[in-house]
Short mmCIF file of C-alpha atoms and ligand atoms in Angstrom, two decimals:
data_model
loop_
_atom_site.label_atom_id
_atom_site.label_comp_id
_atom_site.label_asym_id
_atom_site.label_seq_id
_atom_site.Cartn_x
_atom_site.Cartn_y
_atom_site.Cartn_z
CA MET A 1 -253.85 -164.48 -16.76
CA LYS A 2 -253.75 -161.92 -19.53
CA THR A 3 -254.67 -163.03 -23.02
CA PHE A 4 -254.34 -161.25 -26.35
CA ASP A 5 -257.35 -161.18 -28.62
CA LYS A 6 -256.36 -159.59 -31.93
CA SER A 7 -255.78 -161.65 -35.06
CA PHE A 8 -252.23 -162.25 -36.28
CA THR A 9 -253.50 -162.44 -39.86
CA GLN A 10 -255.65 -159.29 -40.07
CA GLN A 11 -254.41 -156.58 -42.43
CA GLU A 12 -255.36 -152.94 -42.52
CA ALA A 13 -258.03 -151.80 -44.98
CA ILE A 14 -257.02 -150.70 -48.46
CA PRO A 15 -256.67 -146.87 -48.42
CA ALA A 16 -259.81 -145.01 -49.51
CA ASP A 17 -258.20 -143.66 -52.68
CA GLY A 18 -257.20 -147.22 -53.58
CA ILE A 19 -260.80 -148.39 -53.19
CA GLU A 20 -261.95 -145.47 -55.32
CA ALA A 21 -259.38 -146.26 -58.02
CA ALA A 22 -260.37 -149.95 -57.92
CA VAL A 23 -264.05 -149.08 -58.36
CA SER A 24 -263.15 -146.86 -61.28
CA VAL A 25 -261.28 -149.77 -62.96
CA LEU A 26 -264.30 -152.00 -62.34
CA SER A 27 -266.65 -149.41 -63.83
CA SER A 28 -264.48 -149.13 -66.94
CA GLY A 29 -264.53 -152.89 -67.50
CA ARG A 30 -260.95 -152.63 -68.75
CA LEU A 31 -259.22 -154.92 -66.28
CA HIS A 32 -256.64 -156.42 -68.62
CA ARG A 33 -253.43 -154.41 -68.64
CA TYR A 34 -253.38 -154.09 -72.43
CA ASN A 35 -257.08 -153.20 -72.74
CA THR A 36 -256.60 -149.44 -72.92
CA GLY A 37 -258.60 -146.71 -74.59
CA PRO A 38 -256.97 -144.27 -77.05
CA GLY A 39 -254.15 -142.41 -75.28
CA GLU A 40 -254.86 -144.21 -72.02
CA VAL A 41 -251.97 -145.46 -69.87
CA SER A 42 -253.05 -148.50 -67.88
CA GLU A 43 -252.95 -148.70 -64.08
CA VAL A 44 -250.36 -151.50 -64.40
CA ALA A 45 -248.06 -149.40 -66.60
CA ARG A 46 -248.33 -146.48 -64.18
CA LEU A 47 -247.59 -148.77 -61.25
CA GLU A 48 -244.48 -150.10 -63.00
CA GLU A 49 -243.24 -146.60 -63.63
CA GLU A 50 -243.89 -145.57 -60.02
CA TYR A 51 -242.36 -148.68 -58.48
CA ALA A 52 -239.22 -148.37 -60.65
CA ALA A 53 -238.88 -144.79 -59.41
CA TYR A 54 -239.36 -145.88 -55.78
CA GLN A 55 -236.89 -148.73 -56.10
CA GLY A 56 -234.38 -146.72 -58.10
CA SER A 57 -234.21 -149.34 -60.83
CA ALA A 58 -234.24 -148.75 -64.56
CA TYR A 59 -236.96 -151.33 -65.26
CA CYS A 60 -239.91 -152.84 -63.45
CA LEU A 61 -242.39 -155.53 -64.45
CA ALA A 62 -245.59 -156.22 -62.50
CA VAL A 63 -246.68 -159.86 -62.37
CA THR A 64 -249.25 -162.12 -60.73
CA SER A 65 -247.16 -163.27 -57.76
CA GLY A 66 -243.75 -163.16 -56.15
CA GLY A 67 -243.31 -166.79 -57.13
CA GLN A 68 -243.95 -165.92 -60.79
CA ALA A 69 -241.53 -163.01 -60.51
CA MET A 70 -238.87 -165.49 -59.35
CA GLN A 71 -239.54 -168.00 -62.13
CA ILE A 72 -239.45 -165.26 -64.73
CA ALA A 73 -236.32 -163.73 -63.19
CA LEU A 74 -234.51 -167.07 -63.25
CA ARG A 75 -235.42 -167.75 -66.85
CA ALA A 76 -234.74 -164.17 -67.96
CA ALA A 77 -231.32 -164.35 -66.29
CA GLY A 78 -230.56 -167.44 -68.38
CA LEU A 79 -231.21 -170.40 -66.07
CA LYS A 80 -231.72 -173.56 -68.13
CA PRO A 81 -233.09 -176.93 -66.98
CA GLY A 82 -230.35 -178.85 -65.23
CA ASP A 83 -228.35 -175.76 -64.25
CA ALA A 84 -227.03 -175.65 -60.71
CA ILE A 85 -228.33 -172.78 -58.60
CA LEU A 86 -227.19 -171.73 -55.15
CA ALA A 87 -229.93 -170.84 -52.69
CA ASN A 88 -229.81 -170.12 -48.96
CA ALA A 89 -231.67 -172.93 -47.23
CA TYR A 90 -233.83 -170.72 -44.99
CA THR A 91 -236.74 -169.48 -47.09
CA LEU A 92 -240.39 -170.12 -47.86
CA ALA A 93 -241.87 -172.66 -50.24
CA PRO A 94 -242.31 -170.35 -53.31
CA VAL A 95 -238.51 -170.13 -53.65
CA PRO A 96 -237.72 -173.84 -54.07
CA GLY A 97 -240.95 -174.03 -56.07
CA ALA A 98 -239.67 -171.45 -58.56
CA ILE A 99 -236.31 -173.22 -58.82
CA HIS A 100 -238.10 -176.52 -59.43
CA ALA A 101 -240.43 -175.00 -62.03
CA CYS A 102 -237.40 -173.78 -64.01
CA GLY A 103 -235.70 -177.16 -63.78
CA GLY A 104 -232.86 -175.76 -61.65
CA GLY A 105 -230.74 -178.07 -59.53
CA PRO A 106 -230.59 -176.39 -56.12
CA VAL A 107 -227.42 -176.30 -54.08
CA PHE A 108 -228.60 -175.19 -50.68
CA VAL A 109 -226.31 -173.00 -48.62
CA GLU A 110 -226.18 -173.04 -44.82
CA ILE A 111 -227.43 -170.23 -42.62
CA GLY A 112 -226.06 -169.18 -39.26
CA PRO A 113 -227.82 -168.60 -35.92
CA ASP A 114 -228.52 -165.02 -37.09
CA TRP A 115 -230.55 -166.50 -40.04
CA LEU A 116 -228.08 -165.01 -42.51
CA THR A 117 -226.36 -166.90 -45.33
CA ASP A 118 -223.18 -168.58 -44.08
CA LEU A 119 -220.52 -166.86 -46.18
CA ASP A 120 -217.94 -169.63 -45.76
CA ASP A 121 -220.40 -172.25 -46.96
CA LEU A 122 -221.43 -169.99 -49.85
CA ARG A 123 -217.82 -169.69 -50.97
CA VAL A 124 -217.19 -173.46 -50.69
CA LYS A 125 -220.36 -174.35 -52.57
CA ALA A 126 -219.82 -171.67 -55.21
CA ALA A 127 -216.41 -173.21 -55.92
CA GLN A 128 -217.58 -176.84 -55.76
CA SER A 129 -220.83 -176.61 -57.66
CA GLY A 130 -219.80 -174.32 -60.50
CA ALA A 131 -223.29 -172.78 -60.19
CA ARG A 132 -223.77 -169.63 -62.28
CA PHE A 133 -226.76 -168.38 -60.26
CA PHE A 134 -227.49 -167.52 -56.65
CA MET A 135 -231.09 -167.02 -55.54
CA LEU A 136 -230.64 -165.10 -52.29
CA SER A 137 -233.77 -164.95 -50.18
CA HIS A 138 -233.68 -162.15 -47.63
CA MET A 139 -235.79 -164.40 -45.47
CA ARG A 140 -237.82 -162.72 -42.74
CA GLY A 141 -236.10 -159.47 -43.69
CA HIS A 142 -232.60 -160.48 -42.55
CA ILE A 143 -230.04 -159.01 -44.95
CA ALA A 144 -226.62 -160.64 -45.02
CA ASP A 145 -223.32 -158.81 -45.61
CA MET A 146 -224.07 -157.72 -49.16
CA GLU A 147 -220.56 -156.47 -49.78
CA ALA A 148 -219.20 -159.97 -49.10
CA ILE A 149 -221.98 -161.65 -51.08
CA THR A 150 -221.55 -159.50 -54.17
CA ALA A 151 -217.76 -160.01 -53.96
CA ILE A 152 -218.17 -163.82 -53.89
CA CYS A 153 -220.61 -163.64 -56.81
CA ALA A 154 -218.19 -161.48 -58.80
CA GLU A 155 -215.28 -163.78 -58.04
CA PHE A 156 -217.10 -166.87 -59.32
CA GLY A 157 -219.03 -165.19 -62.15
CA ILE A 158 -222.36 -165.84 -60.44
CA THR A 159 -225.55 -163.96 -61.34
CA LEU A 160 -227.23 -162.78 -58.14
CA ILE A 161 -231.03 -162.81 -57.97
CA GLU A 162 -232.58 -161.31 -54.84
CA ASP A 163 -235.83 -162.49 -53.30
CA CYS A 164 -237.05 -159.32 -51.59
CA ALA A 165 -240.46 -160.62 -50.49
CA HIS A 166 -239.59 -159.52 -46.93
CA THR A 167 -237.33 -156.57 -47.72
CA MET A 168 -239.48 -154.29 -49.85
CA GLY A 169 -238.57 -150.86 -48.46
CA ALA A 170 -235.42 -152.07 -46.67
CA TRP A 171 -231.84 -150.91 -47.17
CA TRP A 172 -228.34 -152.23 -46.57
CA GLN A 173 -225.65 -149.62 -46.06
CA GLY A 174 -227.40 -146.98 -48.13
CA THR A 175 -228.48 -149.25 -51.00
CA ARG A 176 -231.99 -150.53 -51.33
CA SER A 177 -232.46 -154.25 -50.92
CA GLY A 178 -233.01 -155.50 -54.46
CA ASN A 179 -230.38 -153.27 -56.04
CA PHE A 180 -227.40 -155.52 -55.31
CA GLY A 181 -228.02 -158.29 -57.82
CA SER A 182 -228.95 -158.54 -61.50
CA VAL A 183 -232.66 -158.96 -60.77
CA ALA A 184 -234.89 -158.58 -57.72
CA CYS A 185 -238.27 -160.14 -57.00
CA PHE A 186 -240.98 -158.74 -54.76
CA SER A 187 -244.36 -160.00 -53.62
CA THR A 188 -247.54 -158.02 -52.99
CA GLN A 189 -249.37 -161.00 -51.60
CA THR A 190 -251.50 -160.13 -48.56
CA TYR A 191 -248.86 -160.82 -45.89
CA LYS A 192 -246.14 -158.71 -47.49
CA HIS A 193 -245.39 -154.97 -47.41
CA MET A 194 -248.05 -154.00 -49.93
CA ASN A 195 -251.29 -155.93 -50.24
CA SER A 196 -253.09 -156.76 -53.49
CA GLY A 197 -254.13 -160.23 -52.39
CA GLU A 198 -251.71 -161.71 -54.91
CA GLY A 199 -249.12 -159.98 -57.06
CA GLY A 200 -245.45 -159.20 -57.47
CA PHE A 201 -242.72 -157.20 -59.16
CA LEU A 202 -239.45 -157.86 -60.85
CA THR A 203 -236.90 -155.05 -61.06
CA THR A 204 -233.59 -154.88 -62.93
CA ASP A 205 -231.18 -152.45 -64.57
CA ASP A 206 -230.34 -154.93 -67.33
CA PRO A 207 -232.30 -154.10 -70.52
CA GLU A 208 -232.09 -157.64 -71.94
CA ILE A 209 -233.24 -159.29 -68.72
CA ALA A 210 -236.09 -156.76 -68.59
CA ALA A 211 -237.08 -157.46 -72.20
CA ARG A 212 -237.00 -161.23 -71.71
CA ALA A 213 -239.00 -160.90 -68.49
CA ILE A 214 -241.65 -158.79 -70.20
CA ILE A 215 -242.07 -161.32 -73.02
CA LEU A 216 -242.08 -164.19 -70.49
CA SER A 217 -244.83 -162.46 -68.50
CA GLY A 218 -247.08 -162.68 -71.55
CA SER A 219 -246.95 -159.30 -73.28
CA TYR A 220 -248.54 -160.39 -76.58
CA MET A 221 -245.90 -158.19 -78.24
CA LEU A 222 -247.47 -155.13 -76.62
CA TYR A 223 -244.30 -154.29 -74.73
CA GLU A 224 -244.48 -150.69 -75.86
CA ARG A 225 -247.39 -150.26 -73.45
CA HIS A 226 -245.22 -150.88 -70.39
CA GLY A 227 -244.39 -148.25 -67.82
CA ALA A 228 -240.74 -149.07 -67.13
CA ALA A 229 -239.48 -151.13 -70.08
CA PRO A 230 -236.38 -150.93 -72.29
CA ALA A 231 -236.52 -149.40 -75.78
CA PRO A 232 -238.38 -151.42 -78.48
CA ALA A 233 -235.09 -152.19 -80.27
CA VAL A 234 -233.99 -154.35 -77.31
CA PHE A 235 -236.93 -156.69 -78.04
CA GLU A 236 -236.03 -157.28 -81.65
CA THR A 237 -234.63 -160.82 -81.36
CA ILE A 238 -235.76 -161.51 -77.80
CA ARG A 239 -239.43 -161.25 -78.81
CA LEU A 240 -239.23 -164.35 -80.99
CA GLU A 241 -236.88 -166.36 -78.79
CA THR A 242 -238.87 -166.06 -75.59
CA PRO A 243 -242.08 -167.92 -74.65
CA ASN A 244 -245.22 -166.36 -73.15
CA CYS A 245 -245.90 -167.75 -69.66
CA SER A 246 -248.98 -165.60 -68.90
CA ALA A 247 -248.27 -163.97 -65.56
CA ARG A 248 -249.56 -160.44 -66.20
CA LEU A 249 -250.83 -158.26 -63.40
CA ASP A 250 -254.29 -156.75 -63.93
CA ASN A 251 -255.44 -153.15 -63.57
CA LEU A 252 -257.60 -153.82 -60.53
CA ARG A 253 -254.72 -154.99 -58.39
CA ALA A 254 -252.45 -152.31 -59.82
CA ALA A 255 -254.93 -149.62 -58.77
CA ILE A 256 -254.98 -151.04 -55.23
CA LEU A 257 -251.16 -151.06 -55.11
CA ARG A 258 -250.62 -147.57 -56.51
CA ALA A 259 -252.54 -146.14 -53.60
CA GLN A 260 -250.33 -148.04 -51.14
CA LEU A 261 -246.96 -147.12 -52.60
CA GLY A 262 -247.09 -143.59 -51.22
CA GLN A 263 -247.58 -145.02 -47.72
CA LEU A 264 -244.92 -147.71 -47.94
CA ASP A 265 -242.07 -145.86 -46.22
CA GLU A 266 -244.35 -144.64 -43.45
CA ASN A 267 -245.65 -148.19 -42.99
CA CYS A 268 -242.10 -149.54 -42.79
CA ALA A 269 -241.47 -147.11 -39.91
CA ARG A 270 -244.70 -148.27 -38.24
CA TRP A 271 -243.58 -151.92 -38.56
CA ASN A 272 -240.25 -151.05 -36.99
CA ALA A 273 -241.85 -149.30 -34.01
CA ARG A 274 -243.80 -152.53 -33.37
CA TYR A 275 -240.74 -154.70 -33.95
CA GLN A 276 -238.73 -152.62 -31.50
CA ALA A 277 -241.43 -152.93 -28.85
CA LEU A 278 -241.22 -156.71 -29.17
CA GLU A 279 -237.43 -156.59 -29.13
CA ALA A 280 -237.37 -154.43 -25.99
CA GLY A 281 -239.84 -156.74 -24.26
CA LEU A 282 -238.03 -159.96 -25.15
CA ARG A 283 -234.39 -158.92 -24.83
CA GLY A 284 -232.77 -160.54 -21.81
CA VAL A 285 -235.72 -162.81 -21.04
CA ASN A 286 -234.55 -166.06 -19.47
CA GLY A 287 -234.80 -168.94 -21.95
CA LEU A 288 -235.09 -166.71 -25.03
CA ARG A 289 -232.45 -165.14 -27.23
CA VAL A 290 -233.06 -162.06 -29.31
CA VAL A 291 -230.59 -161.58 -32.16
CA GLU A 292 -229.37 -157.99 -32.45
CA ARG A 293 -229.66 -156.67 -35.99
CA PRO A 294 -226.45 -155.75 -37.81
CA GLN A 295 -225.69 -152.04 -37.99
CA HIS A 296 -225.58 -151.87 -41.78
CA GLU A 297 -229.10 -153.17 -42.12
CA ALA A 298 -232.14 -150.88 -42.31
CA TYR A 299 -234.70 -153.63 -41.98
CA VAL A 300 -238.50 -153.68 -42.12
CA GLY A 301 -239.77 -155.45 -39.01
CA SER A 302 -242.90 -157.03 -40.44
CA SER A 303 -242.11 -160.25 -38.58
CA PHE A 304 -240.06 -161.08 -35.50
CA GLN A 305 -237.79 -164.06 -34.82
CA PHE A 306 -236.10 -165.24 -31.65
CA HIS A 307 -234.42 -168.38 -30.38
CA ALA A 308 -236.29 -170.35 -27.71
CA ASN A 309 -233.83 -172.24 -25.56
CA VAL A 310 -236.52 -174.10 -23.62
CA ALA A 311 -236.87 -177.86 -23.26
CA ASP A 312 -240.32 -178.20 -24.79
CA ILE A 313 -240.68 -175.72 -27.67
CA PRO A 314 -244.00 -177.14 -28.98
CA GLY A 315 -245.38 -176.91 -25.42
CA PHE A 316 -244.19 -173.30 -25.14
CA VAL A 317 -245.70 -172.42 -28.55
CA SER A 318 -249.06 -174.01 -27.57
CA ALA A 319 -249.08 -172.23 -24.22
CA CYS A 320 -248.59 -168.88 -25.97
CA GLY A 321 -251.28 -169.91 -28.47
CA ARG A 322 -253.78 -170.54 -25.65
CA ARG A 323 -253.17 -166.94 -24.57
CA GLY A 324 -253.82 -165.64 -28.10
CA VAL A 325 -250.20 -165.24 -29.18
CA GLU A 326 -249.65 -167.09 -32.43
CA LEU A 327 -246.06 -168.30 -32.74
CA LYS A 328 -244.60 -170.44 -35.50
CA TRP A 329 -241.72 -172.82 -34.92
CA PHE A 330 -239.30 -173.44 -37.81
CA GLY A 331 -237.80 -176.47 -36.08
CA ALA A 332 -240.75 -178.82 -36.51
CA ALA A 333 -240.01 -181.95 -38.53
CA ASP A 334 -243.25 -181.45 -40.44
CA PRO A 335 -244.12 -178.11 -42.11
CA VAL A 336 -246.92 -176.18 -40.37
CA ALA A 337 -248.44 -173.30 -42.38
CA PHE A 338 -245.53 -171.31 -43.82
CA THR A 339 -242.73 -172.91 -41.79
CA SER A 340 -241.35 -175.34 -44.32
CA ARG A 341 -237.74 -176.51 -43.89
CA TYR A 342 -235.36 -177.55 -46.69
CA ASP A 343 -235.69 -181.24 -45.84
CA SER A 344 -239.43 -181.08 -46.54
CA TRP A 345 -238.87 -180.10 -50.22
CA GLN A 346 -238.72 -183.76 -51.13
CA TYR A 347 -239.46 -183.18 -54.81
CA PHE A 348 -235.74 -182.44 -55.21
CA GLY A 349 -234.85 -185.91 -53.94
CA ASP A 350 -232.24 -186.46 -51.26
CA MET A 351 -230.39 -183.29 -50.40
CA PRO A 352 -227.07 -183.19 -48.55
CA PRO A 353 -227.65 -182.46 -44.85
CA LEU A 354 -227.23 -178.91 -43.59
CA PRO A 355 -226.36 -179.28 -39.90
CA LYS A 356 -225.86 -175.57 -39.21
CA THR A 357 -229.21 -174.69 -40.74
CA LEU A 358 -231.01 -177.42 -38.81
CA LYS A 359 -229.36 -176.25 -35.61
CA ALA A 360 -230.37 -172.63 -36.21
CA LEU A 361 -233.95 -173.55 -37.11
CA ALA A 362 -234.32 -176.02 -34.22
CA THR A 363 -234.85 -173.09 -31.82
CA THR A 364 -236.26 -170.50 -34.26
CA VAL A 365 -239.64 -169.09 -33.31
CA ASP A 366 -241.42 -166.57 -35.52
CA LEU A 367 -244.33 -164.22 -35.17
CA ARG A 368 -246.07 -161.98 -37.63
CA VAL A 369 -246.36 -158.28 -36.87
CA PRO A 370 -249.45 -156.97 -38.66
CA LEU A 371 -249.98 -153.21 -38.69
CA THR A 372 -253.39 -153.74 -37.11
CA PHE A 373 -251.42 -154.25 -33.86
CA SER A 374 -250.49 -151.12 -31.93
CA VAL A 375 -247.08 -150.62 -30.33
CA GLU A 376 -248.79 -151.27 -26.97
CA ASP A 377 -250.20 -154.55 -28.35
CA CYS A 378 -246.66 -155.62 -29.21
CA ALA A 379 -245.45 -154.79 -25.71
CA GLU A 380 -248.33 -156.86 -24.32
CA ILE A 381 -247.48 -159.78 -26.62
CA ALA A 382 -243.87 -159.65 -25.38
CA VAL A 383 -245.08 -159.85 -21.76
CA ILE A 384 -247.13 -162.97 -22.54
CA ILE A 385 -244.23 -164.64 -24.37
CA ALA A 386 -241.84 -163.77 -21.53
CA GLU A 387 -244.23 -165.18 -18.92
CA GLU A 388 -244.62 -168.42 -20.86
CA ALA A 389 -240.86 -168.64 -21.38
CA ALA A 390 -240.44 -168.44 -17.60
CA VAL A 391 -242.89 -171.34 -17.18
CA ALA A 392 -241.15 -173.37 -19.91
CA ALA A 393 -237.56 -172.65 -18.84
C1 LIG B 401 -244.22 -164.68 -50.01
C2 LIG B 401 -242.86 -165.04 -50.42
C3 LIG B 401 -242.50 -165.15 -51.75
C4 LIG B 401 -243.45 -164.97 -52.90
O1 LIG B 401 -244.67 -165.43 -52.62
P1 LIG B 401 -245.99 -165.31 -53.51
O2 LIG B 401 -247.02 -165.84 -52.60
O3 LIG B 401 -245.73 -166.16 -54.71
O4 LIG B 401 -246.19 -163.88 -53.89
C5 LIG B 401 -241.18 -165.42 -52.03
N1 LIG B 401 -240.26 -165.60 -51.05
C6 LIG B 401 -240.58 -165.47 -49.77
C7 LIG B 401 -239.50 -165.64 -48.75
C8 LIG B 401 -241.88 -165.22 -49.40
O5 LIG B 401 -242.20 -165.13 -48.12
#
């Protein structure tokens, strides 16, 4: 029996010019973003300017993680302890963690079998909860009907915050993911679309949100040294009203990221070629269901999900694992690695049940698609999964 022997957690090397730029930062000793020589623009400020241009947003702030970007975004958008906040229930642990850190009271919204936010449930909960915020996580890169979502938010006066950890580089009907809401958060943690180990961005077109975010990130009043910040006048009152939460990105990681930004679109296309090889190999396989992606969505296929309609999903996942294919099951009662489910975020106390979400996740199986896999590797992985599905069916 064929087995697969590459690692599902191995990234590509940092590009040579990124390594060179990183060494140059190390040689300078000036790693802190505000430690600049006369006339020098820091790597972090340059990165912010370049990412804002890529994203098409007026402002960009680089921070230490995607989770920090979300906490800062929530606070900069005006979330106060005790405020209700809508959040789609299918996401990863940093999202409820950010809500908890800000003292938000989450109102989780159902997802459907396509992993997208259930628009009917969103509307009902928007009306019932009176929440003024919606943290929308484009989980695993699945982008819901953004026209409908922004319409519901407008109707109820809700501030939309997008978690784009899995949609950096993705579009929905000609608009970049992240440009639908008031603020967007991105992660450059190793498993995302750019890799600085840890790191993140916040983007917005709102000058006051940007100014508050910059002060929150810990700017020591040096906001004039940012690469994509509003005019100094915007900071006038905000600077004294906003605490410093120390979440600055450093020049070393910025140098590594700047070298990757130019390759991002090409890498997104490479992810999609791999995704489509998996899709072609798994479509129509007995016992599995591949969900066709909506037409309006230009996704980045850095991970792949399917429904396993087999009796023993853990047995199927282990059988694939023995053949070197690492699958994650979102239906497990207990979180394994990154597969946490809303009912395991017990720090919020008892949450109302979400039967649709539980039903969708009960059969959801996930695999990472690192760029160190070739398209042929992905076809081979699909063959192994299909063979094991036949055994399990
Ligand atoms: C990775 C991730 C984040 C942010 O994670 P950090 O590790 O804090 O950078 C946020 N949301 C989702 C869905 C993620 O996968």
